[in-house]
């Protein structure tokens, strides 16, 4: 898929105010400081479509970006470690939960995981929640350029082993780097395939 246009549409914390269209949506979510904004910019080939920050927890709203006038990339707040109050975290959790439970246009969630770390309980718990609520999702391992190949493979294998303790199979996953573009084409091809096969042709 070639990204010809990418434009910000709306930010909000109320799922009922998300764009009133039937266009498919793909949500990107992960632990704070996982490199989500950088990956979104790499996928769309834009330097500042999503705002990056050295301070974890920068994204605090549901952000809709219209891609190629045909689908939405949805940037959701990160979970965990954000430097915000407990009450704010509860608010984020509430509208993230509502988004996944109510937004029928959402065809797939991409859960971003920092490839440099061993399986983190907070990531495992979130993916378990998605599974229990029958939310389709894939995993995106980020920051692969910061790892030596064998160490990267070992960490991904650790995640597979951890997940297969409770899941019947490992979800579809991608290995990416926003620094060198690794994996971007594969993620976009996956989205394109869903758009072409699950949606009625015009």
Short mmCIF file of N, CA and C in Angstrom, two decimals, residues 8 10-15 28-33 36-37 40 50-65 74-97 99:
data_model
loop_
_atom_site.label_atom_id
_atom_site.label_comp_id
_atom_site.label_asym_id
_atom_site.label_seq_id
_atom_site.Cartn_x
_atom_site.Cartn_y
_atom_site.Cartn_z
N UNK A 8 -4.93 14.53 9.89
CA UNK A 8 -5.56 14.49 11.20
C UNK A 8 -7.01 14.93 11.06
N UNK A 10 -9.70 14.30 14.07
CA UNK A 10 -10.30 14.70 15.34
C UNK A 10 -9.61 14.01 16.51
N UNK A 11 -9.59 14.70 17.66
CA UNK A 11 -9.16 14.12 18.93
C UNK A 11 -10.32 14.24 19.90
N UNK A 12 -10.58 13.20 20.66
CA UNK A 12 -11.62 13.31 21.69
C UNK A 12 -11.51 12.17 22.69
N UNK A 13 -12.26 12.28 23.77
CA UNK A 13 -12.29 11.24 24.79
C UNK A 13 -13.67 10.61 24.90
N UNK A 14 -14.51 10.90 23.91
CA UNK A 14 -15.88 10.39 23.89
C UNK A 14 -16.07 9.57 22.63
N UNK A 15 -16.25 8.26 22.80
CA UNK A 15 -16.36 7.37 21.65
C UNK A 15 -17.53 7.76 20.75
N UNK A 28 -3.97 1.68 17.10
CA UNK A 28 -2.60 1.45 17.54
C UNK A 28 -2.51 1.81 19.02
N UNK A 29 -2.05 0.85 19.82
CA UNK A 29 -2.00 1.07 21.25
C UNK A 29 -0.82 0.29 21.83
N UNK A 30 -0.26 0.78 22.92
CA UNK A 30 0.86 0.09 23.55
C UNK A 30 1.24 0.78 24.84
N UNK A 31 2.14 0.17 25.56
CA UNK A 31 2.63 0.77 26.79
C UNK A 31 3.31 2.10 26.46
N UNK A 32 3.19 3.04 27.37
CA UNK A 32 3.80 4.35 27.15
C UNK A 32 5.29 4.20 26.84
N UNK A 33 5.78 5.03 25.94
CA UNK A 33 7.18 5.05 25.54
C UNK A 33 7.59 3.84 24.70
N UNK A 36 5.15 4.50 19.75
CA UNK A 36 3.95 4.48 18.92
C UNK A 36 3.89 5.63 17.93
N UNK A 37 4.12 6.84 18.41
CA UNK A 37 4.05 8.00 17.52
C UNK A 37 5.09 7.91 16.41
N UNK A 40 3.85 5.41 13.82
CA UNK A 40 2.77 5.96 13.01
C UNK A 40 3.35 6.91 11.95
N UNK A 50 1.91 12.22 13.91
CA UNK A 50 1.66 11.96 15.34
C UNK A 50 2.76 12.66 16.13
N UNK A 51 2.40 13.30 17.19
CA UNK A 51 3.37 14.06 17.98
C UNK A 51 4.22 13.13 18.85
N UNK A 52 5.52 13.20 18.67
CA UNK A 52 6.42 12.39 19.48
C UNK A 52 6.92 13.22 20.66
N UNK A 53 7.29 12.52 21.71
CA UNK A 53 7.75 13.22 22.90
C UNK A 53 8.66 12.32 23.71
N UNK A 54 9.63 12.93 24.38
CA UNK A 54 10.49 12.17 25.27
C UNK A 54 9.78 11.86 26.57
N UNK A 55 8.63 12.45 26.78
CA UNK A 55 7.87 12.21 28.01
C UNK A 55 6.77 11.19 27.75
N UNK A 56 6.85 10.02 28.38
CA UNK A 56 5.82 8.99 28.20
C UNK A 56 4.44 9.52 28.55
N UNK A 57 3.42 9.02 27.84
CA UNK A 57 2.05 9.40 28.15
C UNK A 57 1.59 10.65 27.43
N UNK A 58 2.27 11.04 26.37
CA UNK A 58 1.91 12.25 25.64
C UNK A 58 0.52 12.15 25.02
N UNK A 59 0.22 11.00 24.42
CA UNK A 59 -1.10 10.80 23.81
C UNK A 59 -2.11 10.55 24.91
N UNK A 60 -3.10 11.42 25.01
CA UNK A 60 -4.10 11.28 26.07
C UNK A 60 -5.53 11.33 25.53
N UNK A 61 -5.68 11.21 24.22
CA UNK A 61 -6.99 11.24 23.60
C UNK A 61 -7.06 10.19 22.49
N UNK A 62 -8.27 9.94 22.01
CA UNK A 62 -8.45 9.09 20.82
C UNK A 62 -8.21 9.98 19.61
N UNK A 63 -7.17 9.69 18.83
CA UNK A 63 -6.83 10.51 17.67
C UNK A 63 -7.11 9.76 16.38
N UNK A 64 -7.92 10.35 15.53
CA UNK A 64 -8.25 9.75 14.24
C UNK A 64 -7.47 10.43 13.11
N UNK A 65 -6.81 9.62 12.30
CA UNK A 65 -6.11 10.10 11.11
C UNK A 65 -6.71 9.39 9.89
N UNK A 74 -6.10 4.94 14.04
CA UNK A 74 -6.52 5.51 15.32
C UNK A 74 -5.40 5.35 16.34
N UNK A 75 -4.94 6.47 16.84
CA UNK A 75 -3.86 6.53 17.83
C UNK A 75 -4.49 6.62 19.22
N UNK A 76 -4.32 5.57 20.01
CA UNK A 76 -4.92 5.53 21.34
C UNK A 76 -3.88 5.80 22.42
N UNK A 77 -4.32 6.28 23.60
CA UNK A 77 -3.37 6.55 24.69
C UNK A 77 -2.60 5.30 25.09
N UNK A 78 -1.35 5.49 25.49
CA UNK A 78 -0.57 4.38 25.99
C UNK A 78 -1.05 3.97 27.37
N UNK A 79 -0.76 2.75 27.73
CA UNK A 79 -1.16 2.30 29.06
C UNK A 79 0.09 2.06 29.92
N UNK A 80 -0.01 2.44 31.18
CA UNK A 80 1.06 2.19 32.12
C UNK A 80 2.19 3.21 32.08
N UNK A 81 2.69 3.59 33.20
CA UNK A 81 3.88 4.41 33.37
C UNK A 81 3.73 5.86 32.92
N UNK A 82 2.57 6.23 32.43
CA UNK A 82 2.39 7.64 32.04
C UNK A 82 2.42 8.52 33.29
N UNK A 83 3.05 9.68 33.17
CA UNK A 83 3.16 10.58 34.31
C UNK A 83 1.90 11.42 34.45
N UNK A 84 0.83 10.73 34.79
CA UNK A 84 -0.44 11.41 35.00
C UNK A 84 -1.04 10.87 36.29
N UNK A 85 -2.07 11.55 36.77
CA UNK A 85 -2.70 11.15 38.03
C UNK A 85 -3.46 9.83 37.87
N UNK A 86 -3.76 9.20 39.00
CA UNK A 86 -4.52 7.95 38.96
C UNK A 86 -5.90 8.17 38.38
N UNK A 87 -6.50 9.31 38.68
CA UNK A 87 -7.83 9.60 38.15
C UNK A 87 -7.79 9.75 36.64
N UNK A 88 -6.71 10.36 36.13
CA UNK A 88 -6.57 10.51 34.68
C UNK A 88 -6.39 9.15 34.03
N UNK A 89 -5.60 8.28 34.65
CA UNK A 89 -5.41 6.94 34.11
C UNK A 89 -6.73 6.18 34.03
N UNK A 90 -7.57 6.34 35.05
CA UNK A 90 -8.87 5.68 35.04
C UNK A 90 -9.72 6.21 33.90
N UNK A 91 -9.61 7.51 33.65
CA UNK A 91 -10.36 8.11 32.54
C UNK A 91 -9.90 7.54 31.21
N UNK A 92 -8.58 7.45 31.02
CA UNK A 92 -8.04 6.87 29.79
C UNK A 92 -8.57 5.45 29.62
N UNK A 93 -8.46 4.66 30.71
CA UNK A 93 -8.87 3.26 30.65
C UNK A 93 -10.33 3.14 30.26
N UNK A 94 -11.15 4.06 30.79
CA UNK A 94 -12.57 4.00 30.51
C UNK A 94 -12.86 4.22 29.03
N UNK A 95 -12.26 5.27 28.44
CA UNK A 95 -12.61 5.50 27.04
C UNK A 95 -11.87 4.58 26.08
N UNK A 96 -10.74 4.01 26.50
CA UNK A 96 -10.09 2.98 25.68
C UNK A 96 -10.99 1.74 25.65
N UNK A 97 -11.48 1.36 26.83
CA UNK A 97 -12.38 0.20 26.93
C UNK A 97 -13.63 0.42 26.09
N UNK A 99 -14.00 2.36 23.56
CA UNK A 99 -13.67 2.36 22.14
C UNK A 99 -13.69 0.93 21.60
#
